[in-house]
GROMACS .gro file of C-alpha atoms in nm:
model
  398
    1MET     CA    1   0.000   0.000   0.000
    2GLU     CA    2   0.283   0.238   0.089
    3MET     CA    3   0.460   0.180  -0.245
    4THR     CA    4   0.136   0.237  -0.433
    5THR     CA    5   0.082   0.567  -0.257
    6LEU     CA    6   0.439   0.677  -0.333
    7ASP     CA    7   0.401   0.572  -0.695
    8ARG     CA    8   0.085   0.778  -0.725
    9LYS     CA    9   0.254   1.081  -0.576
   10SER     CA   10   0.548   1.037  -0.811
   11ARG     CA   11   0.322   1.007  -1.116
   12ARG     CA   12   0.124   1.316  -1.017
   13ARG     CA   13   0.445   1.508  -0.956
   14ASN     CA   14   0.589   1.407  -1.292
   15ALA     CA   15   0.264   1.498  -1.466
   16ASP     CA   16   0.274   1.844  -1.304
   17ILE     CA   17   0.635   1.895  -1.413
   18LYS     CA   18   0.556   1.792  -1.771
   19LYS     CA   19   0.263   2.033  -1.778
   20ILE     CA   20   0.484   2.320  -1.659
   21LEU     CA   21   0.749   2.233  -1.917
   22GLU     CA   22   0.484   2.229  -2.191
   23GLU     CA   23   0.363   2.574  -2.092
   24ARG     CA   24   0.706   2.734  -2.052
   25PHE     CA   25   0.900   2.577  -2.339
   26GLN     CA   26   0.642   2.551  -2.615
   27PRO     CA   27   0.764   2.883  -2.767
   28ILE     CA   28   1.120   2.757  -2.813
   29PHE     CA   29   1.055   2.397  -2.925
   30GLY     CA   30   0.748   2.463  -3.137
   31GLU     CA   31   0.732   2.217  -3.427
   32ASN     CA   32   1.081   2.081  -3.353
   33ARG     CA   33   0.978   1.878  -3.052
   34LYS     CA   34   1.092   1.547  -3.202
   35GLU     CA   35   1.385   1.662  -3.414
   36GLY     CA   36   1.520   1.888  -3.142
   37ILE     CA   37   1.666   2.238  -3.126
   38PRO     CA   38   2.030   2.352  -3.088
   39LEU     CA   39   2.157   2.331  -2.730
   40LYS     CA   40   2.275   2.692  -2.747
   41SER     CA   41   1.926   2.814  -2.840
   42LEU     CA   42   1.775   2.639  -2.538
   43ILE     CA   43   2.048   2.769  -2.305
   44ASP     CA   44   1.999   3.126  -2.430
   45PHE     CA   45   1.621   3.094  -2.387
   46ILE     CA   46   1.649   2.966  -2.029
   47THR     CA   47   1.908   3.230  -1.935
   48ASP     CA   48   1.723   3.523  -2.093
   49SER     CA   49   1.391   3.415  -1.942
   50ASP     CA   50   1.536   3.375  -1.588
   51ILE     CA   51   1.361   3.035  -1.571
   52SER     CA   52   1.659   2.883  -1.393
   53SER     CA   53   1.927   3.035  -1.170
   54MET     CA   54   2.166   2.751  -1.266
   55PRO     CA   55   2.502   2.882  -1.395
   56THR     CA   56   2.528   2.870  -1.776
   57THR     CA   57   2.830   2.637  -1.772
   58LYS     CA   58   2.653   2.377  -1.559
   59LEU     CA   59   2.334   2.405  -1.762
   60SER     CA   60   2.531   2.346  -2.081
   61LEU     CA   61   2.704   2.041  -1.927
   62LEU     CA   62   2.373   1.885  -1.820
   63LEU     CA   63   2.209   1.942  -2.157
   64ASN     CA   64   2.503   1.783  -2.334
   65MET     CA   65   2.475   1.478  -2.108
   66TYR     CA   66   2.112   1.428  -2.215
   67ASP     CA   67   2.182   1.467  -2.586
   68ASP     CA   68   2.139   1.092  -2.639
   69ASN     CA   69   2.244   1.079  -3.006
   70ASN     CA   70   2.519   1.343  -2.975
   71ASP     CA   71   2.386   1.547  -3.268
   72GLY     CA   72   2.413   1.884  -3.095
   73LEU     CA   73   2.035   1.903  -3.077
   74ILE     CA   74   1.805   1.829  -2.785
   75SER     CA   75   1.450   1.708  -2.833
   76PHE     CA   76   1.164   1.792  -2.604
   77LYS     CA   77   1.166   1.432  -2.477
   78GLU     CA   78   1.538   1.449  -2.391
   79PHE     CA   79   1.484   1.782  -2.217
   80THR     CA   80   1.187   1.646  -2.022
   81ASN     CA   81   1.393   1.346  -1.907
   82LEU     CA   82   1.663   1.584  -1.785
   83MET     CA   83   1.417   1.797  -1.586
   84LEU     CA   84   1.250   1.491  -1.432
   85ALA     CA   85   1.585   1.340  -1.332
   86GLU     CA   86   1.706   1.668  -1.177
   87HIS     CA   87   1.379   1.713  -0.990
   88GLU     CA   88   1.394   1.358  -0.853
   89ARG     CA   89   1.755   1.411  -0.750
   90PHE     CA   90   1.660   1.713  -0.543
   91ASN     CA   91   1.328   1.578  -0.417
   92LEU     CA   92   1.298   1.652  -0.046
   93GLU     CA   93   1.144   1.309   0.015
   94ASN     CA   94   1.477   1.152  -0.082
   95PHE     CA   95   1.673   1.352   0.175
   96SER     CA   96   1.783   1.206   0.509
   97HIS     CA   97   1.686   1.371   0.839
   98PHE     CA   98   2.038   1.514   0.865
   99GLU     CA   99   2.018   1.661   0.514
  100ARG     CA  100   1.682   1.819   0.596
  101PHE     CA  101   1.834   1.970   0.910
  102LEU     CA  102   2.120   2.114   0.702
  103LEU     CA  103   1.866   2.248   0.455
  104GLU     CA  104   1.694   2.447   0.729
  105PHE     CA  105   2.016   2.550   0.906
  106THR     CA  106   2.182   2.696   0.595
  107ALA     CA  107   1.865   2.866   0.470
  108THR     CA  108   1.987   3.209   0.582
  109ALA     CA  109   2.310   3.182   0.380
  110LEU     CA  110   2.191   3.029   0.050
  111PRO     CA  111   1.945   3.126  -0.224
  112HIS     CA  112   1.643   2.897  -0.215
  113SER     CA  113   1.716   2.768  -0.565
  114LYS     CA  114   2.062   2.647  -0.456
  115GLN     CA  115   1.983   2.490  -0.119
  116LYS     CA  116   1.898   2.135  -0.227
  117GLU     CA  117   2.186   2.119  -0.473
  118TYR     CA  118   2.424   2.238  -0.199
  119ILE     CA  119   2.300   1.977   0.048
  120THR     CA  120   2.353   1.689  -0.196
  121HIS     CA  121   2.720   1.789  -0.232
  122TYR     CA  122   2.791   1.890   0.129
  123SER     CA  123   3.043   1.654   0.289
  124CYS     CA  124   3.104   1.826   0.625
  125LYS     CA  125   3.478   1.805   0.549
  126PRO     CA  126   3.608   2.004   0.720
  127PRO     CA  127   3.330   2.052   0.976
  128PRO     CA  128   3.233   2.411   1.066
  129LEU     CA  129   3.455   2.437   1.374
  130LEU     CA  130   3.622   2.776   1.326
  131LEU     CA  131   3.373   2.993   1.515
  132ILE     CA  132   3.317   2.719   1.773
  133ILE     CA  133   3.692   2.713   1.847
  134ILE     CA  134   3.707   3.094   1.860
  135SER     CA  135   3.410   3.098   2.098
  136LEU     CA  136   3.571   2.836   2.324
  137ILE     CA  137   3.889   3.048   2.340
  138GLU     CA  138   3.680   3.349   2.442
  139VAL     CA  139   3.498   3.146   2.707
  140GLY     CA  140   3.832   3.013   2.838
  141CYS     CA  141   3.976   3.363   2.867
  142PHE     CA  142   3.665   3.485   3.046
  143VAL     CA  143   3.675   3.200   3.298
  144TYR     CA  144   4.047   3.253   3.361
  145TYR     CA  145   4.008   3.624   3.437
  146VAL     CA  146   3.697   3.564   3.647
  147VAL     CA  147   3.911   3.342   3.871
  148VAL     CA  148   4.194   3.598   3.883
  149LEU     CA  149   3.967   3.897   3.952
  150ARG     CA  150   3.768   3.722   4.223
  151SER     CA  151   4.087   3.609   4.391
  152LYS     CA  152   4.171   3.979   4.429
  153GLY     CA  153   3.826   4.073   4.557
  154CYS     CA  154   3.693   4.227   4.232
  155LEU     CA  155   3.328   4.210   4.131
  156VAL     CA  156   3.242   4.002   3.826
  157ASP     CA  157   2.875   3.984   3.724
  158ALA     CA  158   2.653   4.044   3.421
  159THR     CA  159   2.802   4.382   3.332
  160ASN     CA  160   3.121   4.414   3.537
  161GLY     CA  161   3.461   4.252   3.550
  162ILE     CA  162   3.762   4.315   3.328
  163SER     CA  163   4.139   4.302   3.374
  164THR     CA  164   4.270   4.633   3.243
  165TRP     CA  165   4.625   4.509   3.313
  166SER     CA  166   4.586   4.207   3.084
  167PRO     CA  167   4.841   4.183   2.798
  168LEU     CA  168   4.548   4.095   2.570
  169ILE     CA  169   4.326   4.402   2.618
  170TYR     CA  170   4.344   4.704   2.386
  171ASN     CA  171   4.526   4.970   2.589
  172PRO     CA  172   4.545   5.316   2.424
  173GLY     CA  173   4.876   5.382   2.597
  174ARG     CA  174   5.037   5.065   2.463
  175ARG     CA  175   4.936   5.079   2.096
  176TYR     CA  176   5.287   4.976   1.991
  177GLU     CA  177   5.197   4.623   2.112
  178ALA     CA  178   5.020   4.549   1.786
  179TRP     CA  179   4.872   4.215   1.892
  180ARG     CA  180   4.632   4.398   2.124
  181PHE     CA  181   4.435   4.518   1.818
  182LEU     CA  182   4.324   4.156   1.775
  183THR     CA  183   4.354   3.981   2.112
  184TYR     CA  184   4.122   4.229   2.288
  185ALA     CA  185   3.838   4.034   2.122
  186ALA     CA  186   3.906   3.739   2.357
  187LEU     CA  187   3.811   3.944   2.668
  188HIS     CA  188   3.464   4.050   2.780
  189VAL     CA  189   3.318   4.285   3.040
  190GLY     CA  190   3.072   4.065   3.232
  191TYR     CA  191   2.902   3.746   3.123
  192MET     CA  192   2.616   3.921   2.937
  193HIS     CA  193   2.871   4.084   2.708
  194LEU     CA  194   3.016   3.740   2.637
  195ILE     CA  195   2.679   3.568   2.583
  196VAL     CA  196   2.551   3.830   2.337
  197ASN     CA  197   2.865   3.818   2.124
  198LEU     CA  198   2.876   3.438   2.126
  199GLY     CA  199   2.512   3.425   2.020
  200PHE     CA  200   2.575   3.669   1.735
  201GLN     CA  201   2.877   3.492   1.594
  202LEU     CA  202   2.756   3.134   1.633
  203VAL     CA  203   2.397   3.172   1.511
  204LEU     CA  204   2.488   3.398   1.220
  205GLY     CA  205   2.838   3.270   1.151
  206ILE     CA  206   2.814   2.890   1.138
  207PRO     CA  207   2.569   2.884   0.841
  208LEU     CA  208   2.801   3.122   0.655
  209GLU     CA  209   3.101   2.905   0.740
  210MET     CA  210   2.924   2.592   0.611
  211VAL     CA  211   2.844   2.759   0.279
  212HIS     CA  212   3.149   2.979   0.219
  213GLY     CA  213   3.427   2.790   0.396
  214TRP     CA  214   3.625   2.850   0.716
  215TRP     CA  215   3.908   3.059   0.569
  216ARG     CA  216   3.670   3.317   0.422
  217ILE     CA  217   3.493   3.356   0.755
  218LEU     CA  218   3.831   3.377   0.933
  219LEU     CA  219   3.932   3.668   0.707
  220ILE     CA  220   3.605   3.849   0.773
  221TYR     CA  221   3.593   3.782   1.147
  222GLY     CA  222   3.961   3.863   1.206
  223GLY     CA  223   3.938   4.166   0.978
  224GLY     CA  224   3.630   4.286   1.167
  225ALA     CA  225   3.807   4.255   1.502
  226ILE     CA  226   4.115   4.445   1.380
  227THR     CA  227   3.919   4.714   1.196
  228GLY     CA  228   3.692   4.754   1.497
  229SER     CA  229   3.985   4.825   1.731
  230LEU     CA  230   4.146   5.058   1.476
  231ALA     CA  231   3.821   5.254   1.446
  232HIS     CA  232   3.791   5.265   1.825
  233SER     CA  233   4.148   5.389   1.861
  234VAL     CA  234   4.081   5.675   1.616
  235PHE     CA  235   3.745   5.794   1.748
  236ASP     CA  236   3.765   5.698   2.116
  237SER     CA  237   4.135   5.754   2.175
  238TYR     CA  238   4.148   5.741   2.555
  239SER     CA  239   3.937   5.428   2.615
  240TYR     CA  240   4.032   5.068   2.668
  241LEU     CA  241   3.852   4.813   2.450
  242ALA     CA  242   3.743   4.453   2.509
  243GLY     CA  243   3.494   4.218   2.346
  244ALA     CA  244   3.433   4.036   2.019
  245SER     CA  245   3.173   4.284   1.894
  246GLY     CA  246   3.387   4.392   1.599
  247GLY     CA  247   3.415   4.034   1.475
  248ALA     CA  248   3.053   3.950   1.557
  249TYR     CA  249   2.924   4.257   1.374
  250SER     CA  250   3.141   4.176   1.074
  251ILE     CA  251   2.967   3.837   1.055
  252ALA     CA  252   2.626   4.007   1.067
  253ALA     CA  253   2.725   4.253   0.793
  254ALA     CA  254   2.870   3.967   0.585
  255HIS     CA  255   2.511   3.848   0.547
  256ILE     CA  256   2.437   4.183   0.381
  257ALA     CA  257   2.732   4.130   0.145
  258ASN     CA  258   2.604   3.778   0.073
  259VAL     CA  259   2.262   3.917  -0.018
  260VAL     CA  260   2.408   4.192  -0.238
  261MET     CA  261   2.631   3.955  -0.435
  262ASN     CA  262   2.353   3.696  -0.480
  263TRP     CA  263   2.057   3.933  -0.503
  264GLN     CA  264   1.908   3.798  -0.825
  265GLU     CA  265   1.937   3.435  -0.718
  266MET     CA  266   1.764   3.513  -0.385
  267GLN     CA  267   1.476   3.694  -0.556
  268ILE     CA  268   1.349   3.423  -0.790
  269ASP     CA  269   0.967   3.402  -0.753
  270TRP     CA  270   0.993   3.548  -0.402
  271LEU     CA  271   0.651   3.713  -0.419
  272LYS     CA  272   0.483   3.392  -0.537
  273ALA     CA  273   0.654   3.156  -0.297
  274LYS     CA  274   0.559   3.005   0.037
  275PRO     CA  275   0.592   3.227   0.349
  276LEU     CA  276   0.929   3.081   0.456
  277ARG     CA  277   1.080   3.134   0.112
  278PHE     CA  278   0.943   3.490   0.110
  279LEU     CA  279   1.104   3.556   0.449
  280LEU     CA  280   1.439   3.428   0.318
  281SER     CA  281   1.428   3.636   0.000
  282ALA     CA  282   1.690   3.903  -0.064
  283PRO     CA  283   1.478   4.214   0.020
  284VAL     CA  284   1.343   4.064   0.344
  285ARG     CA  285   1.686   3.935   0.457
  286LEU     CA  286   1.846   4.271   0.388
  287THR     CA  287   1.573   4.461   0.573
  288PHE     CA  288   1.589   4.227   0.875
  289ILE     CA  289   1.968   4.251   0.914
  290ILE     CA  290   1.971   4.629   0.875
  291VAL     CA  291   1.688   4.672   1.128
  292ILE     CA  292   1.851   4.442   1.388
  293ALA     CA  293   2.202   4.587   1.352
  294GLY     CA  294   2.073   4.944   1.323
  295THR     CA  295   1.856   4.911   1.631
  296ASP     CA  296   2.137   4.763   1.840
  297THR     CA  297   2.380   5.034   1.729
  298GLY     CA  298   2.119   5.306   1.786
  299VAL     CA  299   2.052   5.183   2.141
  300ALA     CA  300   2.428   5.175   2.208
  301ILE     CA  301   2.467   5.535   2.086
  302TYR     CA  302   2.173   5.648   2.299
  303ASN     CA  303   2.312   5.475   2.607
  304LYS     CA  304   2.660   5.618   2.552
  305TYR     CA  305   2.565   5.982   2.502
  306TRP     CA  306   2.232   6.021   2.682
  307MET     CA  307   2.247   5.752   2.951
  308ALA     CA  308   2.616   5.780   3.035
  309SER     CA  309   2.573   5.665   3.392
  310GLU     CA  310   2.454   5.323   3.271
  311SER     CA  311   2.666   5.253   2.965
  312GLU     CA  312   2.935   5.514   2.907
  313ASN     CA  313   3.193   5.280   2.763
  314VAL     CA  314   3.018   5.100   2.478
  315GLY     CA  315   3.264   5.056   2.189
  316ILE     CA  316   3.037   5.204   1.921
  317ALA     CA  317   3.324   5.274   1.681
  318ALA     CA  318   3.429   4.908   1.705
  319HIS     CA  319   3.074   4.800   1.616
  320ILE     CA  320   3.069   5.028   1.313
  321GLY     CA  321   3.419   4.923   1.210
  322GLY     CA  322   3.315   4.558   1.226
  323MET     CA  323   3.005   4.621   1.017
  324LEU     CA  324   3.204   4.806   0.751
  325THR     CA  325   3.446   4.514   0.737
  326GLY     CA  326   3.170   4.257   0.693
  327LEU     CA  327   3.024   4.458   0.407
  328LEU     CA  328   3.338   4.583   0.231
  329LEU     CA  329   3.545   4.267   0.279
  330GLY     CA  330   3.252   4.028   0.248
  331ILE     CA  331   3.179   4.136  -0.110
  332PRO     CA  332   3.520   4.031  -0.249
  333VAL     CA  333   3.577   3.738  -0.009
  334LEU     CA  334   3.246   3.547   0.003
  335LYS     CA  335   3.143   3.312  -0.277
  336ASN     CA  336   2.948   3.465  -0.561
  337ILE     CA  337   2.714   3.205  -0.711
  338GLU     CA  338   2.702   3.361  -1.057
  339LYS     CA  339   2.921   3.665  -1.111
  340LYS     CA  340   2.776   3.945  -1.322
  341PRO     CA  341   2.979   4.220  -1.494
  342TRP     CA  342   2.876   4.496  -1.250
  343GLU     CA  343   2.973   4.276  -0.955
  344THR     CA  344   3.332   4.267  -1.079
  345TYR     CA  345   3.351   4.645  -1.045
  346LEU     CA  346   3.190   4.627  -0.700
  347PHE     CA  347   3.449   4.364  -0.603
  348TYR     CA  348   3.742   4.600  -0.665
  349ILE     CA  349   3.569   4.913  -0.534
  350SER     CA  350   3.486   4.746  -0.201
  351LEU     CA  351   3.836   4.601  -0.162
  352ILE     CA  352   4.005   4.934  -0.240
  353ILE     CA  353   3.783   5.127   0.004
  354TYR     CA  354   3.856   4.873   0.279
  355ILE     CA  355   4.233   4.885   0.222
  356VAL     CA  356   4.233   5.268   0.217
  357LEU     CA  357   4.034   5.293   0.543
  358VAL     CA  358   4.252   5.038   0.726
  359THR     CA  359   4.574   5.198   0.599
  360ALA     CA  360   4.457   5.545   0.707
  361ALA     CA  361   4.370   5.415   1.056
  362ILE     CA  362   4.710   5.243   1.090
  363PHE     CA  363   4.894   5.563   0.994
  364TRP     CA  364   4.680   5.765   1.234
  365ASN     CA  365   4.770   5.529   1.518
  366ALA     CA  366   5.137   5.546   1.427
  367PHE     CA  367   5.177   5.922   1.386
  368ALA     CA  368   4.895   6.101   1.574
  369PRO     CA  369   5.043   6.294   1.868
  370ALA     CA  370   4.953   6.246   2.232
  371GLY     CA  371   4.727   6.514   2.372
  372LYS     CA  372   4.443   6.594   2.604
  373GLY     CA  373   4.094   6.540   2.466
  374GLY     CA  374   4.007   6.564   2.098
  375MET     CA  375   4.174   6.310   1.875
  376GLY     CA  376   4.498   6.285   2.069
  377TYR     CA  377   4.622   5.982   2.261
  378PRO     CA  378   4.733   5.936   2.623
  379ALA     CA  379   5.104   5.930   2.690
  380THR     CA  380   5.270   5.607   2.581
  381ASP     CA  381   5.323   5.352   2.857
  382TRP     CA  382   5.669   5.204   2.808
  383THR     CA  383   5.657   4.984   3.119
  384PRO     CA  384   5.800   4.638   3.034
  385ILE     CA  385   5.511   4.402   2.973
  386LEU     CA  386   5.620   4.155   3.243
  387ASN     CA  387   5.607   4.433   3.499
  388SER     CA  388   5.284   4.584   3.367
  389THR     CA  389   5.097   4.256   3.407
  390LEU     CA  390   5.183   4.251   3.777
  391ILE     CA  391   5.000   4.579   3.843
  392PRO     CA  392   4.699   4.514   4.070
  393PRO     CA  393   4.381   4.497   3.861
  394LYS     CA  394   4.127   4.776   3.858
  395CYS     CA  395   3.797   4.638   3.977
  396ALA     CA  396   3.583   4.896   3.797
  397GLY     CA  397   3.461   4.852   3.439
  398LEU     CA  398   3.643   5.004   3.148
   0.00000   0.00000   0.00000
């Protein structure tokens, strides 16, 4: 009985596909249904009509495979067999529970039309461990300094607790220790600060890592952390800095870059689709990310300048620097499913802007004079690092 039911479903599904193919491809096949039409004509028709988001090279390869008599022509029957085989290959009923889970988990990082194809080729080699490892390092650093601070009688709770004497923290008086522009991201001020950043980078970052690869996400995350501290050092010259917000925000903004570079593929039939597909379309994704990131940044600005007693040390510049990195570096670094001519120009423009901004911030850090207020820096602390780490910790926040 079960096989009969499945057979009926399969027959109905195939009949529906054949009906759609008849309606869409009648203009191109016309009276040449049996004899066939040139492969190039069919490829040009599909591409120009936006019927499929499949890259032209792959479409050409598939059509050649189904040219049974190798005459350079494809009949309507051969084309129908190809479409039925491809549909069966990507039929959700044939997916395992794990593949269905991956399908849902990567939905925020892939165009709908590419999800099933991606899942059938995904090998989980290497597994998406980069952001998990980074998060574990950040948790380990937090636990270590909690133990140290509490041993010295310092308060560590949801919003308090940081070792300003740590060799990892960004210290405006020790900018010559270049590693601090990256390692500050491993420290957090209170466990809420840690939890929020971990949530951002794991929930948003792992799907991106699975689709685009660990090394691309490493470039974006590390670039966001460094650019965030450089921006902070320029615009908030006298403040210490801790937290992975620069890297986390770069991951969030990388989703914007992903949408921009794959806009057309994420928009296919988005107004006619099911609610979930509509919610994952390019315009809705872009709006959601901008609203979330914009709201969080707006609240941080309000707290910093109008509620100073509660949150006077939010690293807003680091947040903005991270977002700029995710956008400007994400465009040239993340995979582009089908590159269009205008996207090549955007590739170079984004990369050049990013390099110029980072270079300018590095030179500003190197040559800007010390001074009181304004854009100046505090006097340089030349205390040997082994001695500076023995200074009793300040129990107050940054």
